[in-house]
XYZ file of C-alpha atoms in Angstrom:
258
model
C -62.111 -6.061 43.783
C -64.219 -7.627 41.062
C -62.428 -8.350 37.816
C -64.198 -6.565 35.009
C -63.080 -6.533 31.395
C -64.976 -5.430 28.337
C -63.339 -6.738 25.187
C -64.583 -6.226 21.627
C -64.822 -9.504 19.744
C -66.419 -11.012 16.707
C -67.449 -14.550 17.639
C -64.605 -15.183 20.060
C -62.652 -13.101 22.522
C -59.657 -11.368 21.011
C -57.287 -9.442 23.267
C -56.195 -6.350 21.372
C -53.670 -3.628 22.082
C -56.115 -1.356 23.934
C -56.897 -4.116 26.409
C -53.327 -5.173 27.237
C -52.756 -2.570 29.938
C -56.244 -3.212 31.318
C -55.386 -6.876 31.835
C -52.088 -6.016 33.481
C -53.820 -3.542 35.760
C -56.386 -6.125 36.826
C -53.676 -8.674 37.529
C -51.839 -6.106 39.625
C -54.970 -5.601 41.706
C -55.698 -2.022 40.683
C -59.254 -0.741 40.768
C -59.375 -0.157 37.025
C -62.100 -1.077 34.550
C -61.999 -0.803 30.778
C -65.190 -0.100 28.907
C -65.027 0.133 25.135
C -67.558 2.111 23.141
C -70.212 -0.282 21.828
C -70.217 -0.736 18.067
C -73.251 -0.736 15.806
C -73.167 -4.480 15.273
C -74.487 -7.215 17.537
C -71.093 -8.855 17.040
C -69.660 -6.289 19.486
C -71.419 -7.991 22.373
C -69.397 -10.230 24.677
C -70.658 -13.821 24.925
C -71.232 -14.544 28.605
C -69.390 -17.858 28.536
C -66.307 -16.437 26.863
C -66.126 -13.404 29.097
C -66.546 -15.592 32.157
C -63.739 -17.927 31.037
C -61.259 -15.105 30.528
C -62.192 -13.263 33.695
C -62.060 -16.423 35.763
C -58.582 -17.352 34.494
C -57.180 -13.877 35.131
C -58.794 -13.578 38.542
C -57.307 -16.894 39.650
C -53.821 -15.730 38.672
C -54.355 -12.384 40.375
C -55.343 -14.264 43.509
C -52.156 -16.338 43.487
C -52.943 -19.420 41.376
C -49.926 -21.182 39.874
C -51.761 -22.263 36.697
C -52.947 -19.952 33.930
C -55.386 -21.817 31.704
C -56.424 -19.864 28.609
C -57.320 -22.918 26.570
C -61.072 -22.221 26.658
C -62.581 -22.367 23.177
C -63.742 -18.746 23.361
C -60.349 -17.185 24.161
C -57.799 -16.216 21.529
C -54.759 -14.342 22.792
C -53.299 -13.507 19.413
C -50.082 -11.512 19.150
C -51.153 -8.612 21.392
C -52.326 -10.974 24.085
C -48.974 -12.745 23.866
C -47.244 -9.432 24.518
C -49.380 -8.956 27.631
C -48.589 -12.445 28.857
C -44.888 -11.889 28.199
C -45.017 -8.897 30.532
C -46.667 -11.031 33.200
C -43.936 -13.651 32.916
C -41.377 -10.995 33.810
C -43.136 -10.258 37.116
C -41.708 -12.436 39.883
C -44.665 -11.941 42.227
C -46.851 -13.975 39.842
C -45.805 -17.507 40.748
C -46.949 -19.220 37.546
C -45.764 -22.784 37.066
C -48.213 -23.964 34.373
C -49.338 -22.062 31.265
C -51.921 -23.610 28.952
C -52.322 -21.667 25.706
C -53.437 -24.270 23.184
C -55.573 -22.915 20.320
C -54.793 -19.243 20.976
C -53.581 -18.212 17.512
C -50.340 -16.683 18.784
C -48.418 -17.557 15.603
C -44.641 -17.265 15.124
C -44.459 -13.697 16.491
C -46.387 -14.565 19.637
C -44.172 -17.598 20.153
C -41.046 -15.463 19.789
C -42.369 -12.897 22.281
C -43.211 -15.516 24.888
C -39.947 -17.388 24.356
C -37.925 -14.259 24.986
C -39.828 -13.546 28.204
C -39.413 -17.134 29.388
C -35.632 -16.771 29.251
C -35.893 -14.623 32.385
C -38.624 -16.658 34.073
C -37.697 -19.011 36.917
C -41.090 -20.509 37.823
C -42.798 -21.991 34.735
C -42.328 -25.764 34.482
C -45.102 -26.641 31.985
C -45.995 -24.855 28.749
C -48.670 -25.939 26.278
C -48.600 -24.115 22.931
C -50.424 -26.766 20.913
C -52.440 -25.704 17.852
C -51.067 -22.169 17.613
C -49.598 -22.249 14.094
C -46.169 -21.191 15.326
C -44.485 -22.837 12.303
C -40.719 -23.317 11.979
C -39.930 -19.735 12.986
C -41.839 -20.116 16.244
C -40.217 -23.464 16.952
C -36.787 -21.907 16.408
C -37.607 -19.177 18.944
C -38.621 -21.807 21.466
C -35.428 -23.731 20.730
C -33.385 -20.631 21.594
C -35.236 -20.445 24.914
C -34.653 -24.145 25.629
C -30.908 -23.650 25.291
C -30.910 -21.458 28.403
C -33.921 -22.873 30.251
C -33.341 -24.091 33.792
C -36.947 -24.772 34.839
C -39.238 -25.963 32.018
C -39.924 -29.686 32.304
C -42.874 -30.267 29.968
C -43.406 -28.682 26.545
C -46.334 -29.417 24.234
C -46.086 -28.249 20.621
C -48.565 -30.507 18.812
C -50.281 -29.351 15.625
C -48.169 -26.278 14.917
C -47.039 -26.732 11.324
C -43.477 -27.502 12.419
C -41.371 -29.018 9.654
C -37.723 -30.064 9.255
C -36.185 -26.616 10.028
C -38.093 -26.356 13.306
C -37.271 -29.936 14.242
C -33.574 -29.331 13.545
C -33.578 -26.246 15.780
C -35.322 -28.113 18.595
C -32.907 -31.026 18.248
C -29.947 -28.667 18.618
C -31.461 -27.250 21.797
C -31.890 -30.729 23.281
C -28.135 -31.236 23.044
C -27.586 -28.539 25.665
C -30.832 -28.562 27.632
C -30.578 -30.496 30.886
C -34.037 -30.073 32.455
C -36.775 -30.775 29.876
C -38.380 -34.141 30.619
C -41.277 -34.280 28.162
C -41.539 -32.995 24.581
C -44.689 -33.447 22.499
C -44.315 -32.811 18.757
C -47.225 -34.832 17.401
C -49.324 -33.831 14.375
C -46.663 -31.659 12.773
C -44.692 -32.003 9.536
C -41.579 -33.741 10.833
C -39.841 -35.902 8.243
C -36.943 -38.364 8.277
C -34.521 -35.428 8.383
C -36.072 -33.980 11.536
C -36.290 -37.401 13.154
C -32.629 -38.081 12.368
C -31.597 -34.803 14.003
C -33.706 -35.588 17.059
C -32.114 -39.034 17.201
C -28.671 -37.451 17.117
C -29.590 -35.233 20.067
C -30.520 -38.262 22.180
C -26.874 -39.228 22.584
C -26.130 -35.911 24.290
C -29.363 -35.445 26.229
C -29.687 -36.961 29.715
C -32.964 -35.423 30.888
C -35.678 -36.177 28.324
C -37.985 -39.007 29.396
C -40.887 -38.690 26.932
C -40.736 -37.896 23.212
C -44.070 -37.863 21.381
C -43.870 -37.880 17.574
C -47.183 -39.389 16.427
C -48.887 -37.955 13.358
C -45.769 -36.832 11.499
C -44.179 -37.857 8.204
C -41.447 -40.061 9.613
C -40.536 -43.079 7.528
C -38.161 -46.012 7.814
C -35.008 -43.890 7.700
C -36.129 -41.598 10.498
C -37.444 -44.436 12.610
C -34.224 -46.359 12.133
C -32.201 -43.334 13.211
C -34.304 -42.971 16.353
C -33.821 -46.631 17.096
C -30.061 -46.214 16.796
C -30.117 -43.072 18.892
C -31.704 -44.963 21.760
C -28.600 -47.119 22.095
C -26.701 -44.100 23.397
C -29.436 -42.780 25.661
C -30.438 -44.000 29.115
C -33.027 -41.401 30.171
C -35.782 -41.757 27.553
C -38.609 -43.938 28.860
C -41.361 -43.307 26.305
C -41.029 -42.823 22.559
C -44.309 -42.747 20.657
C -44.573 -42.655 16.881
C -48.210 -43.682 16.523
C -49.517 -46.056 13.875
C -47.102 -47.150 11.150
C -47.308 -45.280 7.861
C -48.014 -47.372 4.751
C -44.817 -49.042 3.620
C -42.977 -48.500 6.900
C -41.776 -51.548 8.763
C -40.045 -50.203 11.879
C -42.402 -47.516 13.121
C -44.287 -49.537 15.726
C -42.689 -48.977 19.119
C -44.011 -50.050 22.474
C -45.172 -47.051 24.503
C -42.525 -47.729 27.118
C -38.893 -48.540 26.524
C -37.121 -51.017 28.681
């Protein structure tokens, strides 16, 4: 069975509602092909590279691959694509362990949809949602998932517009999560308040080994709180805050903690 999808796009591939069931059917191995009516514009054509990237990723999963990589520049899941993926995550016969969705424009709603599906998933150990503009609402949805997660070990949330509310929610989840080993929150809008809450969670967390906070708005107060939090934590091995901000004196940490 050859995987064949015809998806209307502008300059990039966008998975829309009409294509969701087509994708699920292909992943289930059915002999089903979707063909949309061509529009009057040349923009309705599918770029060969983008189509190939999407088809290749889906075919690999259909054939039993454990990694779903939709991080190709031409693919944008969007909200409807997130709904399709959420359905896949509820199917135990798809043994996905790694999902790479950076730069897929899923937004807060897509993040919430995926987070809810992940609560029932027992195979995914790595999730990359970097550069998806999930904002604080999306981060809060992920935090709710982390509170019940028993499998996810690596989570990447860089460049998502996450501010203090999202950081606070994630910090609360770290107090009860016992499996996450690596959390990347670089290039967001975390401030001293978010850093202080994360520092407070370190005293209760015994699993986290890497915390990446470079490119945020953390100053002396937040850095000092993190430094204090380390005194009550024995699991964290790497804490990275990046280059010191102007006027900050305690932001430079070695990449590895002894």
